[in-house]
mmCIF file of C-alpha atoms in Angstrom:
data_model
loop_
_atom_site.group_PDB
_atom_site.id
_atom_site.type_symbol
_atom_site.label_atom_id
_atom_site.label_comp_id
_atom_site.label_asym_id
_atom_site.label_seq_id
_atom_site.Cartn_x
_atom_site.Cartn_y
_atom_site.Cartn_z
ATOM 1 C CA MET P 1 4.801 -9.795 -32.269
ATOM 2 C CA ASP P 2 7.376 -8.873 -29.861
ATOM 3 C CA SER P 3 9.778 -10.908 -31.796
ATOM 4 C CA ALA P 4 12.561 -8.926 -33.818
ATOM 5 C CA PRO P 5 13.120 -9.264 -37.293
ATOM 6 C CA PRO P 6 16.305 -11.140 -38.231
ATOM 7 C CA ALA P 7 18.858 -8.775 -39.399
ATOM 8 C CA PRO P 8 20.660 -8.410 -42.415
ATOM 9 C CA PRO P 9 24.184 -10.618 -42.727
ATOM 10 C CA SER P 10 26.845 -8.070 -42.372
ATOM 11 C CA SER P 11 29.972 -8.328 -44.105
ATOM 12 C CA PRO P 12 33.519 -8.358 -42.184
ATOM 13 C CA GLN P 13 34.742 -5.153 -43.276
ATOM 14 C CA SER P 14 31.718 -3.294 -42.193
ATOM 15 C CA SER P 15 30.108 -3.318 -38.100
ATOM 16 C CA PRO P 16 27.344 -4.477 -37.772
ATOM 17 C CA PRO P 17 24.203 -2.432 -37.632
ATOM 18 C CA THR P 18 22.701 -0.884 -34.745
ATOM 19 C CA SER P 19 18.928 -3.063 -34.293
ATOM 20 C CA PRO P 20 16.151 -0.624 -33.456
ATOM 21 C CA TRP P 21 14.639 -3.265 -31.320
ATOM 22 C CA LEU P 22 15.035 -3.139 -27.442
ATOM 23 C CA PRO P 23 16.577 -6.245 -26.074
ATOM 24 C CA PHE P 24 14.025 -8.508 -24.537
ATOM 25 C CA GLU P 25 14.687 -7.189 -20.953
ATOM 26 C CA SER P 26 14.491 -4.189 -21.670
ATOM 27 C CA ARG P 27 11.049 -4.499 -23.262
ATOM 28 C CA ARG P 28 9.557 -6.000 -20.363
ATOM 29 C CA ARG P 29 10.862 -3.293 -18.521
ATOM 30 C CA ALA P 30 9.044 -1.059 -20.310
ATOM 31 C CA ARG P 31 6.233 -2.292 -20.642
ATOM 32 C CA ASP P 32 6.365 -2.229 -16.809
ATOM 33 C CA GLU P 33 7.518 0.673 -16.380
ATOM 34 C CA LYS P 34 4.168 2.230 -18.756
ATOM 35 C CA ARG P 35 1.781 -0.649 -16.387
ATOM 36 C CA GLU P 36 2.564 0.902 -12.959
ATOM 37 C CA ALA P 37 2.092 4.143 -14.151
ATOM 38 C CA VAL P 38 -1.476 3.221 -15.512
ATOM 39 C CA LEU P 39 -1.872 1.994 -12.048
ATOM 40 C CA ARG P 40 -0.709 5.053 -10.151
ATOM 41 C CA ALA P 41 -2.641 6.907 -12.466
ATOM 42 C CA ALA P 42 -5.637 5.059 -12.427
ATOM 43 C CA VAL P 43 -5.277 4.820 -8.103
ATOM 44 C CA GLN P 44 -5.166 8.176 -7.503
ATOM 45 C CA LEU P 45 -8.324 8.741 -9.745
ATOM 46 C CA PHE P 46 -9.901 5.883 -7.971
ATOM 47 C CA LEU P 47 -9.348 7.445 -4.171
ATOM 48 C CA GLU P 48 -9.937 11.115 -5.226
ATOM 49 C CA GLN P 49 -12.954 10.665 -6.956
ATOM 50 C CA GLY P 50 -14.986 7.186 -6.230
ATOM 51 C CA TYR P 51 -14.482 4.115 -8.374
ATOM 52 C CA HIS P 52 -17.372 4.216 -10.131
ATOM 53 C CA ARG P 53 -17.142 7.535 -11.008
ATOM 54 C CA VAL P 54 -13.642 7.460 -12.842
ATOM 55 C CA THR P 55 -13.915 6.154 -16.735
ATOM 56 C CA LEU P 56 -11.186 5.048 -18.525
ATOM 57 C CA ASN P 57 -10.836 7.996 -20.710
ATOM 58 C CA GLU P 58 -10.250 10.059 -17.515
ATOM 59 C CA VAL P 59 -7.437 7.631 -16.548
ATOM 60 C CA ALA P 60 -6.241 7.975 -20.098
ATOM 61 C CA GLU P 61 -5.891 11.532 -19.958
ATOM 62 C CA ARG P 62 -3.759 12.070 -16.843
ATOM 63 C CA LEU P 63 -1.521 9.787 -17.912
ATOM 64 C CA ASN P 64 -1.223 11.939 -22.064
ATOM 65 C CA ILE P 65 -2.179 8.308 -23.838
ATOM 66 C CA THR P 66 -5.147 7.613 -25.740
ATOM 67 C CA LYS P 67 -7.909 4.819 -24.073
ATOM 68 C CA PRO P 68 -7.557 2.389 -26.243
ATOM 69 C CA ALA P 69 -3.693 2.512 -25.452
ATOM 70 C CA LEU P 70 -4.726 1.245 -21.827
ATOM 71 C CA TYR P 71 -6.071 -2.407 -23.189
ATOM 72 C CA ASN P 72 -2.253 -2.942 -24.009
ATOM 73 C CA TYR P 73 -2.428 -3.557 -20.383
ATOM 74 C CA PHE P 74 -5.463 -4.267 -19.202
ATOM 75 C CA ARG P 75 -8.673 -6.137 -20.049
ATOM 76 C CA GLY P 76 -10.728 -3.244 -17.970
ATOM 77 C CA LYS P 77 -11.742 -1.253 -15.458
ATOM 78 C CA ASP P 78 -12.127 -3.650 -12.558
ATOM 79 C CA GLU P 79 -8.616 -5.672 -13.419
ATOM 80 C CA ILE P 80 -6.994 -2.244 -13.040
ATOM 81 C CA LEU P 81 -8.994 -2.054 -9.692
ATOM 82 C CA PHE P 82 -7.854 -5.425 -8.628
ATOM 83 C CA GLU P 83 -4.184 -4.744 -9.531
ATOM 84 C CA CYS P 84 -4.440 -1.966 -7.520
ATOM 85 C CA TRP P 85 -5.404 -4.031 -4.742
ATOM 86 C CA SER P 86 -3.126 -6.270 -5.291
ATOM 87 C CA MET P 87 -0.140 -3.956 -5.174
ATOM 88 C CA GLY P 88 -1.129 -2.791 -1.485
ATOM 89 C CA ALA P 89 -1.467 -6.457 -0.787
ATOM 90 C CA GLU P 90 1.931 -7.377 -2.181
ATOM 91 C CA LEU P 91 3.414 -4.788 -0.191
ATOM 92 C CA VAL P 92 2.116 -5.853 2.701
ATOM 93 C CA ASP P 93 3.173 -9.480 1.987
ATOM 94 C CA SER P 94 6.954 -8.167 1.571
ATOM 95 C CA VAL P 95 6.893 -6.450 4.795
ATOM 96 C CA ILE P 96 5.387 -9.762 6.965
ATOM 97 C CA THR P 97 8.332 -11.875 4.978
ATOM 98 C CA GLU P 98 11.427 -9.146 5.893
ATOM 99 C CA ILE P 99 9.670 -9.266 9.766
ATOM 100 C CA ASN P 100 9.497 -13.844 9.759
ATOM 101 C CA ALA P 101 13.191 -13.460 8.707
ATOM 102 C CA GLY P 102 14.462 -11.272 11.154
ATOM 103 C CA GLY P 103 12.804 -13.223 14.241
ATOM 104 C CA GLY P 104 12.417 -11.700 17.771
ATOM 105 C CA SER P 105 9.856 -11.767 19.890
ATOM 106 C CA GLY P 106 6.219 -11.788 19.851
ATOM 107 C CA LEU P 107 6.112 -7.793 20.578
ATOM 108 C CA ALA P 108 8.879 -7.189 18.561
ATOM 109 C CA LYS P 109 7.471 -8.541 15.578
ATOM 110 C CA LEU P 110 3.604 -6.839 16.560
ATOM 111 C CA ARG P 111 5.585 -3.670 16.700
ATOM 112 C CA LYS P 112 7.723 -4.376 13.505
ATOM 113 C CA LEU P 113 4.468 -4.801 11.533
ATOM 114 C CA VAL P 114 2.117 -2.490 13.408
ATOM 115 C CA HIS P 115 4.717 0.746 12.218
ATOM 116 C CA ALA P 116 5.282 -0.559 9.050
ATOM 117 C CA TYR P 117 1.404 -1.022 8.380
ATOM 118 C CA ALA P 118 0.450 2.366 9.579
ATOM 119 C CA ALA P 119 3.146 3.747 7.019
ATOM 120 C CA LEU P 120 1.653 1.572 4.321
ATOM 121 C CA MET P 121 -1.859 3.073 4.816
ATOM 122 C CA ALA P 122 -0.807 5.996 4.077
ATOM 123 C CA THR P 123 0.227 5.744 0.458
ATOM 124 C CA ASP P 124 -2.134 5.290 -2.271
ATOM 125 C CA PHE P 125 -1.799 1.167 -2.663
ATOM 126 C CA GLY P 126 -1.821 1.102 1.060
ATOM 127 C CA ALA P 127 -5.310 2.929 1.455
ATOM 128 C CA SER P 128 -6.640 1.049 -1.825
ATOM 129 C CA LEU P 129 -6.910 -2.153 1.033
ATOM 130 C CA VAL P 130 -9.653 -0.579 2.723
ATOM 131 C CA ARG P 131 -10.991 2.123 0.554
ATOM 132 C CA PHE P 132 -12.281 -0.568 -2.147
ATOM 133 C CA ASP P 133 -15.396 -2.385 -2.144
ATOM 134 C CA LEU P 134 -14.327 -6.036 -2.545
ATOM 135 C CA ARG P 135 -18.134 -6.312 -4.517
ATOM 136 C CA ASP P 136 -16.832 -4.635 -6.938
ATOM 137 C CA LEU P 137 -14.248 -6.953 -8.291
ATOM 138 C CA ALA P 138 -14.570 -10.554 -10.342
ATOM 139 C CA GLU P 139 -15.624 -13.125 -7.546
ATOM 140 C CA ARG P 140 -12.518 -15.243 -9.001
ATOM 141 C CA ASN P 141 -10.829 -11.711 -7.494
ATOM 142 C CA ALA P 142 -12.637 -10.897 -4.774
ATOM 143 C CA ALA P 143 -12.104 -14.511 -3.257
ATOM 144 C CA VAL P 144 -8.058 -13.855 -3.468
ATOM 145 C CA ALA P 145 -8.296 -10.449 -1.821
ATOM 146 C CA ARG P 146 -10.676 -11.915 0.937
ATOM 147 C CA ALA P 147 -8.065 -14.649 1.632
ATOM 148 C CA ALA P 148 -5.262 -11.955 1.411
ATOM 149 C CA LYS P 149 -7.390 -10.104 4.125
ATOM 150 C CA LYS P 150 -7.331 -13.550 6.361
ATOM 151 C CA ARG P 151 -3.493 -13.871 6.239
ATOM 152 C CA ILE P 152 -3.141 -10.795 7.183
ATOM 153 C CA ASP P 153 -5.177 -10.836 10.351
ATOM 154 C CA ALA P 154 -3.654 -14.319 11.015
ATOM 155 C CA THR P 155 -0.298 -12.990 11.145
ATOM 156 C CA PHE P 156 -1.494 -10.078 13.879
ATOM 157 C CA ARG P 157 -2.835 -13.182 16.149
ATOM 158 C CA ARG P 158 0.117 -15.373 15.359
ATOM 159 C CA TYR P 159 2.150 -12.447 16.462
ATOM 160 C CA ILE P 160 -0.082 -11.647 19.748
ATOM 161 C CA ALA P 161 -0.592 -15.457 20.390
ATOM 162 C CA GLY P 162 3.860 -15.910 20.452
ATOM 163 C CA GLY P 163 4.129 -12.863 22.325
ATOM 164 C CA MET P 164 1.819 -14.347 24.911
ATOM 165 C CA ALA P 165 3.943 -17.554 24.555
ATOM 166 C CA ASP P 166 7.212 -15.830 24.970
ATOM 167 C CA GLY P 167 6.461 -13.471 28.023
ATOM 168 C CA SER P 168 6.615 -10.215 26.101
ATOM 169 C CA ILE P 169 2.995 -9.864 25.733
ATOM 170 C CA ARG P 170 0.215 -9.812 28.717
ATOM 171 C CA ARG P 171 -2.843 -12.749 28.669
ATOM 172 C CA CYS P 172 -5.071 -11.032 26.340
ATOM 173 C CA ASP P 173 -7.630 -12.929 23.343
ATOM 174 C CA PRO P 174 -5.748 -12.675 20.116
ATOM 175 C CA LYS P 175 -8.603 -12.351 18.241
ATOM 176 C CA LEU P 176 -9.951 -9.379 19.624
ATOM 177 C CA ALA P 177 -6.570 -8.030 19.993
ATOM 178 C CA ALA P 178 -6.091 -8.130 16.585
ATOM 179 C CA PHE P 179 -9.385 -6.873 15.488
ATOM 180 C CA ALA P 180 -8.779 -3.960 17.515
ATOM 181 C CA ILE P 181 -5.183 -3.170 16.322
ATOM 182 C CA ALA P 182 -5.994 -3.169 12.495
ATOM 183 C CA GLY P 183 -9.323 -1.406 13.074
ATOM 184 C CA ALA P 184 -7.607 1.764 14.231
ATOM 185 C CA LEU P 185 -4.364 1.014 11.946
ATOM 186 C CA ASN P 186 -7.423 0.363 8.273
ATOM 187 C CA TRP P 187 -8.891 3.616 9.518
ATOM 188 C CA ILE P 188 -5.580 5.896 8.626
ATOM 189 C CA GLY P 189 -6.134 5.142 5.280
ATOM 190 C CA HIS P 190 -9.154 6.910 5.512
ATOM 191 C CA TRP P 191 -8.224 9.879 6.816
ATOM 192 C CA TYR P 192 -4.684 10.857 6.386
ATOM 193 C CA ARG P 193 -4.051 13.457 4.086
ATOM 194 C CA ARG P 194 -0.609 14.557 2.327
ATOM 195 C CA ASP P 195 -1.314 18.126 3.574
ATOM 196 C CA GLY P 196 -1.793 17.138 7.262
ATOM 197 C CA ALA P 197 0.330 18.027 9.938
ATOM 198 C CA LEU P 198 2.093 14.647 10.587
ATOM 199 C CA SER P 199 4.221 12.743 8.414
ATOM 200 C CA PRO P 200 3.475 8.873 7.319
ATOM 201 C CA THR P 201 6.319 8.004 9.671
ATOM 202 C CA GLU P 202 5.464 10.211 12.690
ATOM 203 C CA ILE P 203 1.955 8.563 12.060
ATOM 204 C CA ALA P 204 3.723 5.630 12.595
ATOM 205 C CA ASP P 205 5.633 6.603 15.268
ATOM 206 C CA GLU P 206 2.833 7.010 17.478
ATOM 207 C CA PHE P 207 0.157 4.204 16.184
ATOM 208 C CA THR P 208 3.123 1.689 17.043
ATOM 209 C CA VAL P 209 3.292 3.114 20.722
ATOM 210 C CA ARG P 210 -0.268 3.665 21.365
ATOM 211 C CA LEU P 211 -1.461 -0.045 19.953
ATOM 212 C CA THR P 212 1.408 -2.005 21.773
ATOM 213 C CA GLU P 213 2.147 -0.230 25.000
ATOM 214 C CA GLY P 214 -1.506 -2.127 26.874
ATOM 215 C CA LEU P 215 -0.073 -5.226 25.693
ATOM 216 C CA ALA P 216 3.448 -5.220 26.519
ATOM 217 C CA THR P 217 4.408 -7.312 29.445
ATOM 218 C CA GLU P 218 7.229 -4.799 30.519
ATOM 219 C CA SER P 219 6.879 -1.939 33.115
ATOM 220 C CA ARG P 220 5.291 1.372 32.072
ATOM 221 C CA GLN P 221 8.444 3.174 32.964
ATOM 222 C CA GLN P 222 10.264 1.377 30.350
ATOM 223 C CA THR P 223 8.089 2.018 27.751
ATOM 224 C CA THR P 224 7.280 5.329 28.411
ATOM 225 C CA LYS P 225 10.718 5.383 27.716
ATOM 226 C CA LYS P 226 10.486 3.771 24.017
ATOM 227 C CA THR P 227 8.063 6.630 23.317
ATOM 228 C CA PRO P 228 8.938 9.069 20.654
ATOM 229 C CA ARG P 229 8.887 12.533 21.573
ATOM 230 C CA ALA P 230 5.397 14.203 20.630
ATOM 231 C CA PRO P 231 5.923 15.202 16.865
ATOM 232 C CA GLN P 232 6.535 18.395 15.091
ATOM 233 C CA ARG P 233 3.539 20.057 12.944
ATOM 234 C CA ARG P 234 4.472 19.880 9.376
ATOM 235 C CA ASN P 235 4.442 23.829 8.130
ATOM 236 C CA SER P 236 2.627 23.163 4.837
ATOM 237 C CA GLY P 237 1.475 26.971 3.924
ATOM 238 C CA ARG P 238 0.421 29.945 5.462
ATOM 239 C CA THR P 239 -2.597 29.089 8.274
ATOM 240 C CA THR P 240 -5.155 31.985 8.823
ATOM 241 C CA PRO P 241 -4.374 34.186 11.680
ATOM 242 C CA GLY P 242 -6.242 32.790 14.718
ATOM 243 C CA LYS P 243 -6.779 29.645 13.019
ATOM 244 C CA LYS P 244 -5.621 26.578 14.204
ATOM 245 C CA ARG P 245 -4.409 23.980 11.789
ATOM 246 C CA THR P 246 -5.165 20.540 12.476
ATOM 247 C CA GLY P 247 -4.024 16.748 10.997
ATOM 248 C CA GLY P 248 -5.387 13.897 11.040
ATOM 249 C CA PRO P 249 -8.889 12.602 10.889
ATOM 250 C CA ARG P 250 -11.153 15.408 9.404
#
């Protein structure tokens, strides 16, 4: 039980004893933090080794806890997989909610979504949206995931259609344009490496320009002014003389 036993009555002369039980909000916060720690360890292992190759024992070992302790937070590995996917989906939903609240032209909204989505694809939970196979989920959870993917696709199409209506985006097929943009963005989750030459922000800056400049109705000269300068390569270690270090897709 989570409830604390009743404290013994205190006399007026003595101060109340300090309870060894954490307040409810503190207990819930601690539990949420431990639960998230399990998800972070699990998503890293799933991405590194593949979902089917990872065991709950390995997840527990990475956290330095026992396997039975994991069952305090999750009923099984498939539930952990779904929760990792859900963390990524929630991040995208949060971005879309913020963009919708901010207003702006269809092109402005599209650029914000492309930038945020590209950066998310360079995170573990973001990559889980495109690296995990929905067929590994229970049917009920797979249905939730498919519905979320449709909402994201619909948002790209809506911003493109809205841009055509307000004159900020050229006439095009919103469905095909959304497919092209999302396809390029989703692939980031497959090729991005933390030790690569470009940071998530640099990748997001570049993709935002490349994936939207052809849709914008403004002149090429105006678009070029908004193009970020060529990103500087990150020097994350020594390289072999004569061998150029590459970033991006392998």
